[in-house]
mmCIF file of C-alpha atoms in Angstrom:
data_model
loop_
_atom_site.group_PDB
_atom_site.id
_atom_site.type_symbol
_atom_site.label_atom_id
_atom_site.label_comp_id
_atom_site.label_asym_id
_atom_site.label_seq_id
_atom_site.Cartn_x
_atom_site.Cartn_y
_atom_site.Cartn_z
ATOM 1 C CA MET A 1 64.005 133.707 109.749
ATOM 2 C CA SER A 2 67.367 135.436 109.929
ATOM 3 C CA ALA A 3 65.573 138.804 110.315
ATOM 4 C CA GLU A 4 64.035 137.571 113.557
ATOM 5 C CA LYS A 5 65.690 138.501 116.819
ATOM 6 C CA SER A 6 66.375 135.363 118.850
ATOM 7 C CA TRP A 7 65.132 135.305 122.420
ATOM 8 C CA PRO A 8 67.631 135.433 125.253
ATOM 9 C CA LEU A 9 68.590 132.322 127.209
ATOM 10 C CA TYR A 10 67.523 131.872 130.831
ATOM 11 C CA GLU A 11 68.886 129.392 133.364
ATOM 12 C CA VAL A 12 66.203 127.628 135.393
ATOM 13 C CA PHE A 13 66.562 126.778 139.095
ATOM 14 C CA ILE A 14 63.990 124.747 140.995
ATOM 15 C CA ARG A 15 63.330 124.212 144.688
ATOM 16 C CA SER A 16 61.941 120.702 144.917
ATOM 17 C CA LYS A 17 60.724 121.059 148.478
ATOM 18 C CA GLN A 18 60.696 123.501 151.341
ATOM 19 C CA GLY A 19 63.944 123.248 153.228
ATOM 20 C CA LEU A 20 66.091 122.539 150.146
ATOM 21 C CA ALA A 21 68.000 125.050 148.049
ATOM 22 C CA HIS A 22 67.069 125.844 144.452
ATOM 23 C CA GLN A 23 68.969 123.615 142.079
ATOM 24 C CA HIS A 24 69.881 124.163 138.443
ATOM 25 C CA ALA A 25 67.456 122.239 136.211
ATOM 26 C CA GLY A 26 68.330 123.434 132.703
ATOM 27 C CA SER A 27 67.767 126.403 130.471
ATOM 28 C CA LEU A 28 65.307 127.816 127.984
ATOM 29 C CA HIS A 29 64.719 130.742 125.652
ATOM 30 C CA ALA A 30 62.047 133.325 126.336
ATOM 31 C CA ALA A 31 61.142 136.847 125.226
ATOM 32 C CA ASP A 32 60.967 138.185 128.788
ATOM 33 C CA PRO A 33 61.369 136.998 132.391
ATOM 34 C CA GLN A 34 57.644 136.359 132.902
ATOM 35 C CA MET A 35 57.522 134.120 129.850
ATOM 36 C CA ALA A 36 60.683 132.358 131.016
ATOM 37 C CA LEU A 37 59.000 131.621 134.337
ATOM 38 C CA GLU A 38 55.833 130.290 132.708
ATOM 39 C CA ASN A 39 57.739 128.156 130.231
ATOM 40 C CA ALA A 40 60.012 126.849 132.976
ATOM 41 C CA ARG A 41 56.882 125.697 134.813
ATOM 42 C CA ASP A 42 55.749 123.762 131.720
ATOM 43 C CA VAL A 43 59.128 122.409 130.679
ATOM 44 C CA TYR A 44 60.697 121.498 134.016
ATOM 45 C CA THR A 45 57.849 120.891 136.504
ATOM 46 C CA ARG A 46 55.259 118.714 134.784
ATOM 47 C CA ARG A 47 55.276 116.123 137.566
ATOM 48 C CA GLY A 48 55.458 118.018 140.820
ATOM 49 C CA GLU A 49 59.234 118.534 140.644
ATOM 50 C CA GLY A 50 59.049 121.978 142.185
ATOM 51 C CA LEU A 51 57.484 124.423 144.591
ATOM 52 C CA SER A 52 59.455 127.439 143.515
ATOM 53 C CA VAL A 53 61.227 128.441 140.305
ATOM 54 C CA TRP A 54 63.955 131.000 139.627
ATOM 55 C CA VAL A 55 64.848 132.114 136.132
ATOM 56 C CA VAL A 56 68.061 134.049 135.590
ATOM 57 C CA PRO A 57 69.278 135.530 132.300
ATOM 58 C CA SER A 58 72.252 133.330 131.401
ATOM 59 C CA ASP A 59 74.407 136.329 130.547
ATOM 60 C CA ALA A 60 73.896 137.699 134.071
ATOM 61 C CA ILE A 61 75.883 134.817 135.531
ATOM 62 C CA THR A 62 79.563 135.374 136.211
ATOM 63 C CA ALA A 63 81.320 132.028 136.275
ATOM 64 C CA SER A 64 84.801 130.845 137.071
ATOM 65 C CA SER A 65 86.669 129.435 134.110
ATOM 66 C CA PRO A 66 87.825 125.814 133.979
ATOM 67 C CA ASP A 67 91.267 127.140 133.026
ATOM 68 C CA ASP A 68 91.467 128.842 136.408
ATOM 69 C CA LYS A 69 90.539 125.708 138.331
ATOM 70 C CA GLY A 70 94.033 125.413 139.742
ATOM 71 C CA VAL A 71 94.408 129.057 140.740
ATOM 72 C CA MET A 72 90.925 129.132 142.230
ATOM 73 C CA PHE A 73 90.786 125.901 144.125
ATOM 74 C CA ASP A 74 94.242 124.427 144.670
ATOM 75 C CA PRO A 75 95.094 126.780 147.559
ATOM 76 C CA ALA A 76 92.480 125.003 149.688
ATOM 77 C CA ASP A 77 94.081 121.596 149.062
ATOM 78 C CA SER A 78 97.122 122.263 151.239
ATOM 79 C CA LYS A 79 95.113 123.637 154.141
ATOM 80 C CA VAL A 80 94.515 120.357 155.885
ATOM 81 C CA TYR A 81 94.267 122.176 159.212
ATOM 82 C CA ARG A 82 90.791 123.342 158.123
ATOM 83 C CA HIS A 83 89.481 119.807 158.656
ATOM 84 C CA PRO A 84 88.534 118.346 162.050
ATOM 85 C CA THR A 85 90.627 115.219 161.485
ATOM 86 C CA PHE A 86 93.808 117.333 161.471
ATOM 87 C CA TYR A 87 93.631 117.693 165.243
ATOM 88 C CA ASP A 88 94.715 114.936 167.626
ATOM 89 C CA VAL A 89 92.448 114.421 170.591
ATOM 90 C CA PRO A 90 92.207 111.425 172.935
ATOM 91 C CA ASP A 91 89.621 108.766 172.067
ATOM 92 C CA GLU A 92 88.310 108.565 175.585
ATOM 93 C CA VAL A 93 87.192 112.179 175.643
ATOM 94 C CA GLU A 94 83.622 112.244 174.338
ATOM 95 C CA CYS A 95 81.625 114.745 172.303
ATOM 96 C CA LEU A 96 84.602 116.026 170.306
ATOM 97 C CA MET B 1 82.741 127.427 117.146
ATOM 98 C CA THR B 2 86.147 128.151 115.787
ATOM 99 C CA GLN B 3 88.057 125.704 113.648
ATOM 100 C CA THR B 4 91.027 124.649 115.687
ATOM 101 C CA VAL B 5 94.239 124.606 113.746
ATOM 102 C CA ALA B 6 95.831 121.606 115.361
ATOM 103 C CA GLU B 7 94.863 120.181 118.697
ATOM 104 C CA PRO B 8 97.707 120.095 121.167
ATOM 105 C CA GLU B 9 98.633 116.446 121.583
ATOM 106 C CA HIS B 10 99.031 116.679 125.353
ATOM 107 C CA LEU B 11 95.526 118.130 125.771
ATOM 108 C CA ARG B 12 94.044 115.430 123.596
ATOM 109 C CA SER B 13 95.715 112.568 125.431
ATOM 110 C CA ALA B 14 94.882 114.066 128.832
ATOM 111 C CA PHE B 15 91.257 114.362 127.688
ATOM 112 C CA ASP B 16 91.127 110.756 126.494
ATOM 113 C CA ALA B 17 92.540 109.467 129.769
ATOM 114 C CA TYR B 18 90.220 111.653 131.842
ATOM 115 C CA VAL B 19 87.121 110.432 130.017
ATOM 116 C CA ALA B 20 88.282 106.803 130.047
ATOM 117 C CA ASP B 21 88.445 107.160 133.823
ATOM 118 C CA GLU B 22 84.646 107.808 133.782
ATOM 119 C CA LYS B 23 85.011 111.464 134.667
ATOM 120 C CA LYS B 24 82.555 113.995 133.266
ATOM 121 C CA ILE B 25 83.124 116.854 130.865
ATOM 122 C CA GLU B 26 81.284 120.132 131.452
ATOM 123 C CA PRO B 27 80.481 122.877 128.906
ATOM 124 C CA LYS B 28 83.486 125.158 129.288
ATOM 125 C CA ASP B 29 86.089 122.395 129.616
ATOM 126 C CA TRP B 30 88.542 121.845 126.805
ATOM 127 C CA MET B 31 87.410 119.100 124.434
ATOM 128 C CA PRO B 32 88.566 117.800 121.067
ATOM 129 C CA ASP B 33 86.772 119.363 118.143
ATOM 130 C CA THR B 34 85.511 115.969 116.946
ATOM 131 C CA TYR B 35 84.042 115.227 120.392
ATOM 132 C CA ARG B 36 82.189 118.535 120.288
ATOM 133 C CA ARG B 37 80.931 118.033 116.751
ATOM 134 C CA THR B 38 79.859 114.440 117.394
ATOM 135 C CA LEU B 39 77.852 115.527 120.415
ATOM 136 C CA ILE B 40 76.254 118.486 118.652
ATOM 137 C CA ARG B 41 75.183 116.174 115.838
ATOM 138 C CA GLN B 42 73.903 113.442 118.136
ATOM 139 C CA ILE B 43 72.126 115.675 120.680
ATOM 140 C CA SER B 44 70.488 117.913 118.082
ATOM 141 C CA GLN B 45 69.422 114.887 116.047
ATOM 142 C CA HIS B 46 67.938 113.458 119.205
ATOM 143 C CA ALA B 47 66.134 116.752 119.950
ATOM 144 C CA HIS B 48 64.760 116.931 116.410
ATOM 145 C CA SER B 49 63.433 113.373 116.785
ATOM 146 C CA GLU B 50 61.482 114.342 119.882
ATOM 147 C CA ILE B 51 59.989 117.351 118.109
ATOM 148 C CA ILE B 52 59.120 115.540 114.861
ATOM 149 C CA GLY B 53 57.875 112.593 116.940
ATOM 150 C CA MET B 54 55.003 114.755 118.162
ATOM 151 C CA GLN B 55 53.453 114.636 114.686
ATOM 152 C CA PRO B 56 52.516 110.953 114.242
ATOM 153 C CA GLU B 57 51.125 110.896 117.785
ATOM 154 C CA GLY B 58 49.415 114.273 117.622
ATOM 155 C CA ASN B 59 47.553 112.824 114.658
ATOM 156 C CA TRP B 60 45.376 110.823 117.067
ATOM 157 C CA ILE B 61 44.720 113.286 119.901
ATOM 158 C CA THR B 62 41.370 114.433 118.527
ATOM 159 C CA ARG B 63 40.333 110.857 117.760
ATOM 160 C CA ALA B 64 41.477 109.087 120.925
ATOM 161 C CA PRO B 65 38.770 106.568 121.909
ATOM 162 C CA SER B 66 38.141 107.931 125.429
ATOM 163 C CA LEU B 67 38.932 110.877 127.641
ATOM 164 C CA ARG B 68 41.384 108.701 129.583
ATOM 165 C CA ARG B 69 43.267 107.914 126.377
ATOM 166 C CA LYS B 70 43.123 111.514 125.232
ATOM 167 C CA VAL B 71 44.629 113.032 128.389
ATOM 168 C CA GLY B 72 47.301 110.324 128.423
ATOM 169 C CA LEU B 73 48.237 110.959 124.817
ATOM 170 C CA MET B 74 48.276 114.725 125.280
ATOM 171 C CA ALA B 75 50.563 114.357 128.297
ATOM 172 C CA LYS B 76 52.847 112.155 126.244
ATOM 173 C CA VAL B 77 53.040 114.567 123.315
ATOM 174 C CA GLN B 78 53.710 117.387 125.782
ATOM 175 C CA ASP B 79 56.566 115.299 127.216
ATOM 176 C CA GLU B 80 58.069 114.903 123.744
ATOM 177 C CA ALA B 81 58.117 118.700 123.397
ATOM 178 C CA GLY B 82 59.783 118.931 126.817
ATOM 179 C CA HIS B 83 62.370 116.313 125.869
ATOM 180 C CA GLY B 84 63.159 118.210 122.686
ATOM 181 C CA LEU B 85 63.723 121.348 124.748
ATOM 182 C CA TYR B 86 65.976 119.700 127.366
ATOM 183 C CA LEU B 87 68.082 118.354 124.535
ATOM 184 C CA TYR B 88 68.248 121.581 122.548
ATOM 185 C CA SER B 89 69.468 123.271 125.743
ATOM 186 C CA ALA B 90 72.113 120.592 126.234
ATOM 187 C CA ALA B 91 73.301 121.023 122.630
ATOM 188 C CA GLU B 92 73.454 124.793 123.047
ATOM 189 C CA THR B 93 76.016 124.425 125.828
ATOM 190 C CA LEU B 94 78.378 123.154 123.120
ATOM 191 C CA GLY B 95 78.204 126.432 121.228
ATOM 192 C CA VAL B 96 75.539 125.847 118.588
ATOM 193 C CA SER B 97 72.542 128.212 118.606
ATOM 194 C CA ARG B 98 68.910 127.165 118.731
ATOM 195 C CA ASP B 99 68.242 129.129 115.551
ATOM 196 C CA GLN B 100 70.994 127.236 113.781
ATOM 197 C CA MET B 101 69.565 123.883 114.869
ATOM 198 C CA ASP B 102 66.041 124.883 113.773
ATOM 199 C CA ALA B 103 67.408 126.037 110.432
ATOM 200 C CA ASP B 104 69.366 122.801 109.935
ATOM 201 C CA LEU B 105 66.270 120.723 110.646
ATOM 202 C CA MET B 106 64.080 122.669 108.271
ATOM 203 C CA SER B 107 66.642 122.787 105.476
ATOM 204 C CA GLY B 108 66.962 119.013 105.693
ATOM 205 C CA LYS B 109 70.634 119.226 106.649
ATOM 206 C CA ALA B 110 70.014 117.685 110.078
ATOM 207 C CA LYS B 111 68.457 114.257 110.447
ATOM 208 C CA TYR B 112 65.968 112.881 112.929
ATOM 209 C CA SER B 113 65.001 109.316 113.749
ATOM 210 C CA SER B 114 63.586 107.605 110.668
ATOM 211 C CA ILE B 115 60.893 105.886 112.691
ATOM 212 C CA PHE B 116 58.825 109.069 112.599
ATOM 213 C CA ASN B 117 58.602 108.911 108.835
ATOM 214 C CA TYR B 118 56.072 106.093 109.081
ATOM 215 C CA PRO B 119 52.338 106.910 109.255
ATOM 216 C CA THR B 120 49.979 106.260 112.191
ATOM 217 C CA LEU B 121 47.068 104.642 110.373
ATOM 218 C CA THR B 122 44.940 103.360 113.268
ATOM 219 C CA TRP B 123 44.527 103.925 117.010
ATOM 220 C CA ALA B 124 46.499 100.733 117.601
ATOM 221 C CA ASP B 125 49.530 102.486 116.118
ATOM 222 C CA ILE B 126 49.562 104.763 119.170
ATOM 223 C CA GLY B 127 49.796 101.651 121.327
ATOM 224 C CA ALA B 128 52.497 100.125 119.132
ATOM 225 C CA ILE B 129 54.545 103.342 119.136
ATOM 226 C CA GLY B 130 54.422 103.663 122.911
ATOM 227 C CA TRP B 131 55.307 100.036 123.447
ATOM 228 C CA LEU B 132 57.810 99.401 120.646
ATOM 229 C CA VAL B 133 59.216 102.770 119.609
ATOM 230 C CA ASP B 134 59.470 104.150 123.137
ATOM 231 C CA GLY B 135 60.679 100.746 124.303
ATOM 232 C CA ALA B 136 63.474 100.847 121.735
ATOM 233 C CA ALA B 137 64.207 104.463 122.616
ATOM 234 C CA ILE B 138 64.538 103.615 126.319
ATOM 235 C CA THR B 139 66.883 100.718 125.531
ATOM 236 C CA ASN B 140 69.009 103.139 123.546
ATOM 237 C CA GLN B 141 68.821 105.977 126.033
ATOM 238 C CA ILE B 142 69.451 104.356 129.405
ATOM 239 C CA PRO B 143 73.193 103.953 128.709
ATOM 240 C CA ILE B 144 73.353 107.610 127.611
ATOM 241 C CA CYS B 145 72.442 108.610 131.182
ATOM 242 C CA ARG B 146 76.126 107.783 131.859
ATOM 243 C CA CYS B 147 77.451 109.746 128.881
ATOM 244 C CA SER B 148 80.730 111.578 129.530
ATOM 245 C CA TYR B 149 79.166 114.924 128.618
ATOM 246 C CA GLY B 150 77.429 116.219 131.764
ATOM 247 C CA PRO B 151 74.557 118.272 130.307
ATOM 248 C CA TYR B 152 73.568 115.446 127.910
ATOM 249 C CA ALA B 153 73.678 112.827 130.671
ATOM 250 C CA ARG B 154 71.562 115.014 132.966
ATOM 251 C CA ALA B 155 68.962 115.630 130.246
ATOM 252 C CA MET B 156 68.813 111.893 129.538
ATOM 253 C CA ILE B 157 68.146 111.068 133.181
ATOM 254 C CA ARG B 158 65.055 113.274 133.148
ATOM 255 C CA ILE B 159 63.981 111.873 129.802
ATOM 256 C CA CYS B 160 64.341 108.218 130.780
ATOM 257 C CA LYS B 161 62.224 108.736 133.891
ATOM 258 C CA GLU B 162 59.445 110.173 131.758
ATOM 259 C CA GLU B 163 59.716 107.683 128.895
ATOM 260 C CA SER B 164 58.770 104.800 131.118
ATOM 261 C CA PHE B 165 55.259 106.272 131.412
ATOM 262 C CA HIS B 166 55.122 106.313 127.596
ATOM 263 C CA GLN B 167 56.042 102.683 127.281
ATOM 264 C CA ARG B 168 53.538 101.548 129.901
ATOM 265 C CA GLN B 169 50.821 103.662 128.320
ATOM 266 C CA GLY B 170 51.524 102.020 124.960
ATOM 267 C CA TYR B 171 51.504 98.529 126.370
ATOM 268 C CA GLU B 172 48.222 99.171 128.157
ATOM 269 C CA ILE B 173 46.633 100.332 124.898
ATOM 270 C CA MET B 174 47.823 97.155 123.158
ATOM 271 C CA MET B 175 46.627 95.004 126.052
ATOM 272 C CA LYS B 176 43.119 96.460 125.993
ATOM 273 C CA LEU B 177 42.891 95.923 122.249
ATOM 274 C CA CYS B 178 44.108 92.346 122.575
ATOM 275 C CA GLN B 179 41.510 91.659 125.244
ATOM 276 C CA GLY B 180 38.803 93.222 123.073
ATOM 277 C CA THR B 181 36.877 92.042 120.000
ATOM 278 C CA GLU B 182 38.444 90.020 117.186
ATOM 279 C CA GLU B 183 38.569 93.178 115.112
ATOM 280 C CA GLN B 184 40.403 95.078 117.847
ATOM 281 C CA LYS B 185 42.911 92.274 118.228
ATOM 282 C CA ARG B 186 43.456 92.248 114.460
ATOM 283 C CA MET B 187 44.094 95.985 114.649
ATOM 284 C CA ALA B 188 46.746 95.447 117.352
ATOM 285 C CA GLN B 189 48.383 92.691 115.298
ATOM 286 C CA ASP B 190 48.376 94.855 112.191
ATOM 287 C CA ALA B 191 50.051 97.694 114.101
ATOM 288 C CA LEU B 192 52.718 95.335 115.446
ATOM 289 C CA ASN B 193 53.305 93.992 111.946
ATOM 290 C CA ARG B 194 53.940 97.458 110.561
ATOM 291 C CA TRP B 195 55.986 98.860 113.461
ATOM 292 C CA TRP B 196 58.175 95.866 114.301
ATOM 293 C CA TRP B 197 60.843 96.135 111.641
ATOM 294 C CA PRO B 198 61.125 99.918 111.721
ATOM 295 C CA SER B 199 61.565 99.635 115.532
ATOM 296 C CA VAL B 200 64.298 97.022 115.125
ATOM 297 C CA MET B 201 66.003 99.370 112.654
ATOM 298 C CA MET B 202 65.950 102.242 115.175
ATOM 299 C CA PHE B 203 69.244 100.956 116.597
ATOM 300 C CA GLY B 204 70.973 101.838 113.356
ATOM 301 C CA PRO B 205 73.260 99.895 111.063
ATOM 302 C CA SER B 206 75.149 96.825 112.181
ATOM 303 C CA ASP B 207 78.365 97.348 114.110
ATOM 304 C CA ALA B 208 80.408 96.483 111.057
ATOM 305 C CA ASP B 209 78.828 99.451 109.257
ATOM 306 C CA SER B 210 79.154 102.011 112.062
ATOM 307 C CA PRO B 211 82.438 103.770 111.365
ATOM 308 C CA HIS B 212 82.431 106.030 114.468
ATOM 309 C CA SER B 213 81.413 103.390 116.963
ATOM 310 C CA ALA B 214 84.862 102.659 118.405
ATOM 311 C CA GLN B 215 85.753 106.318 118.969
ATOM 312 C CA ASN B 216 82.369 107.063 120.558
ATOM 313 C CA MET B 217 82.783 104.109 122.882
ATOM 314 C CA ALA B 218 86.267 105.273 123.894
ATOM 315 C CA TRP B 219 84.849 108.723 124.592
ATOM 316 C CA ARG B 220 82.000 107.230 126.661
ATOM 317 C CA ILE B 221 79.383 108.798 124.433
ATOM 318 C CA LYS B 222 78.248 105.326 123.557
ATOM 319 C CA ARG B 223 78.327 102.316 125.903
ATOM 320 C CA PHE B 224 77.069 99.391 123.869
ATOM 321 C CA SER B 225 77.100 98.569 120.180
ATOM 322 C CA ASN B 226 74.000 98.973 118.014
ATOM 323 C CA ASP B 227 73.657 95.205 117.705
ATOM 324 C CA GLU B 228 73.930 94.618 121.452
ATOM 325 C CA LEU B 229 71.189 97.158 122.158
ATOM 326 C CA ARG B 230 69.035 95.783 119.352
ATOM 327 C CA GLN B 231 69.363 92.278 120.832
ATOM 328 C CA ARG B 232 68.418 93.558 124.280
ATOM 329 C CA PHE B 233 65.274 95.161 122.827
ATOM 330 C CA ILE B 234 64.280 92.034 120.904
ATOM 331 C CA ASP B 235 64.730 89.711 123.883
ATOM 332 C CA MET B 236 62.648 91.980 126.086
ATOM 333 C CA THR B 237 59.894 92.593 123.530
ATOM 334 C CA VAL B 238 59.271 89.035 122.346
ATOM 335 C CA LYS B 239 58.202 88.016 125.835
ATOM 336 C CA GLN B 240 55.944 91.043 126.132
ATOM 337 C CA ALA B 241 54.235 90.129 122.843
ATOM 338 C CA ASP B 242 53.735 86.560 124.037
ATOM 339 C CA TYR B 243 51.717 87.885 126.931
ATOM 340 C CA LEU B 244 49.524 89.827 124.499
ATOM 341 C CA GLY B 245 49.125 86.776 122.274
ATOM 342 C CA LEU B 246 50.569 88.615 119.281
ATOM 343 C CA THR B 247 53.000 87.273 116.686
ATOM 344 C CA PHE B 248 55.897 88.866 114.825
ATOM 345 C CA PRO B 249 56.139 89.432 111.073
ATOM 346 C CA ASP B 250 59.350 87.400 110.979
ATOM 347 C CA PRO B 251 59.311 83.661 110.217
ATOM 348 C CA ASP B 252 62.952 83.397 111.314
ATOM 349 C CA LEU B 253 62.382 84.756 114.807
ATOM 350 C CA LYS B 254 63.240 81.992 117.252
ATOM 351 C CA TRP B 255 64.942 81.335 120.561
ATOM 352 C CA ASN B 256 68.577 80.341 120.211
ATOM 353 C CA GLU B 257 69.413 78.112 123.150
ATOM 354 C CA GLU B 258 73.129 78.274 122.525
ATOM 355 C CA ARG B 259 73.326 82.069 122.447
ATOM 356 C CA GLY B 260 70.637 82.556 125.066
ATOM 357 C CA HIS B 261 69.013 85.152 122.805
ATOM 358 C CA TYR B 262 66.379 85.365 120.097
ATOM 359 C CA ASP B 263 67.572 85.177 116.490
ATOM 360 C CA ILE B 264 65.806 87.320 113.929
ATOM 361 C CA GLY B 265 65.625 87.290 110.146
ATOM 362 C CA GLU B 266 67.521 89.554 107.771
ATOM 363 C CA ILE B 267 66.905 93.280 108.331
ATOM 364 C CA ASP B 268 65.934 95.131 105.160
ATOM 365 C CA TRP B 269 68.678 97.749 105.179
ATOM 366 C CA ASP B 270 67.630 99.018 101.763
ATOM 367 C CA GLU B 271 64.374 100.171 103.326
ATOM 368 C CA PHE B 272 66.330 101.754 106.201
ATOM 369 C CA TRP B 273 68.564 103.768 103.876
ATOM 370 C CA THR B 274 65.640 104.741 101.636
ATOM 371 C CA VAL B 275 63.898 106.325 104.638
ATOM 372 C CA VAL B 276 67.103 107.909 105.956
ATOM 373 C CA LYS B 277 67.696 109.483 102.553
ATOM 374 C CA GLY B 278 64.296 111.158 102.664
ATOM 375 C CA ASN B 279 62.116 108.763 100.711
ATOM 376 C CA GLY B 280 60.102 107.107 103.466
ATOM 377 C CA PRO B 281 56.313 107.238 103.489
ATOM 378 C CA CYS B 282 56.052 110.542 105.410
ATOM 379 C CA ASN B 283 59.404 112.396 105.190
ATOM 380 C CA ARG B 284 58.055 115.232 103.064
ATOM 381 C CA GLN B 285 54.869 115.539 105.087
ATOM 382 C CA ARG B 286 56.801 115.782 108.379
ATOM 383 C CA MET B 287 59.152 118.453 107.086
ATOM 384 C CA ALA B 288 56.355 120.442 105.445
ATOM 385 C CA HIS B 289 54.384 120.372 108.682
ATOM 386 C CA ARG B 290 57.367 121.429 110.801
ATOM 387 C CA THR B 291 58.163 124.306 108.449
ATOM 388 C CA ARG B 292 54.527 125.405 108.321
ATOM 389 C CA ALA B 293 54.281 125.393 112.127
ATOM 390 C CA HIS B 294 57.431 127.510 112.288
ATOM 391 C CA ASP B 295 56.173 129.976 109.661
ATOM 392 C CA GLU B 296 52.713 130.239 111.134
ATOM 393 C CA GLY B 297 54.242 130.901 114.540
ATOM 394 C CA THR B 298 56.293 133.855 113.289
ATOM 395 C CA TRP B 299 53.718 136.463 114.294
ATOM 396 C CA VAL B 300 53.486 134.974 117.789
ATOM 397 C CA ARG B 301 57.246 135.178 118.277
ATOM 398 C CA GLU B 302 57.305 138.711 116.877
ATOM 399 C CA ALA B 303 54.433 139.789 119.118
ATOM 400 C CA ALA B 304 56.141 138.332 122.208
ATOM 401 C CA THR B 305 59.378 140.141 121.326
ATOM 402 C CA ALA B 306 57.515 143.435 120.746
ATOM 403 C CA PHE B 307 55.677 143.036 124.061
ATOM 404 C CA ALA B 308 58.917 142.317 125.920
ATOM 405 C CA ASP B 309 60.549 145.385 124.339
ATOM 406 C CA LYS B 310 57.586 147.571 125.323
ATOM 407 C CA GLN B 311 57.588 146.300 128.912
ATOM 408 C CA ARG B 312 61.319 146.921 129.190
ATOM 409 C CA ALA B 313 60.975 150.458 127.787
ATOM 410 C CA ARG B 314 58.182 151.223 130.278
ATOM 411 C CA GLN B 315 60.217 149.933 133.198
ATOM 412 C CA GLN B 316 63.176 152.054 132.135
ATOM 413 C CA GLN B 317 60.923 155.109 131.806
ATOM 414 C CA ALA B 318 59.420 154.536 135.225
ATOM 415 C CA ALA B 319 62.875 154.171 136.734
ATOM 416 C CA ALA B 320 64.129 157.400 135.114
#
């Protein structure tokens, strides 16, 4: 068994209906992308969960690290002026 | 997974507070080593159970009494394979490889639910498994949909949705048998007699004998004690059996007005531990079958790898 090469991991994304974005559903191992797609169909869409499937080699994903959460996302916290409620407008003026 | 030397106290206490606040942990977040190891053990054990669970049910696919029953059973067994795969994927996010989990199952190092070490002797057993075993599994699994570990909770949500078809399928099989001839009803009763106690034991040892219970509750891996879940299952199932007109192999089973629950007789924990330790009716058969399936599939895996390599080489050549 140890002599065997293990198959790479793929992340599976599914579009559940037209008009919605693909969403991460899980992952699976496959020898090649075609097999990953076929297995994703069988593993993640047995009950009409999808109309379109993406498979992406897991090691092709570049992800932010939880350790960098602060550096990455804190700067947005102080920028309250990016939200509509930051601006004072009179109640009686409509459509604002 | 590296052995951590000593976990920084501030990280550990921040983690405990975060989880106690019902917030979720995701794969790359810091987590205590024991939390990681507990989850790897529990999720992989759960995955192995789904995979081994295909065997007692697969036993009846070719002999299902009608096409309707056969397609239903095949769909169910296919679901079990799917559930195993969702769970293996969830476990992998914690840093254990699929190969390692397979190896641990086949070497006997990893456990799976003991219920699958009992044989399926008649068609009624397929009904009893769907109704009782899947019923017990659902009772156990619904609270895990709120587990603090994100990937496990998400896998459980999918699984619970699908399990409810299994339970209804099982109950329908039992119902048809109970509405059938005397012999068919006897078959249903016999299946209930054999599967009842093993199903009750699926919830594991009593709270007093579950050493990790308190920690797992604090970490929101577990929500209710084994005994609470067991009671929930018993209360729900007794009424369902009444409808079928079946009885339980337990003279002490009776409604306790004061508690508002059913009391049951003494559970035979010696039997439980005998099966856990590998000496149930089918332990060796299940492991031998799993290992044989893995060995006989070697050439398929090798062929798929060789084909993928060839395709890749061709693409590279064409691009050059």
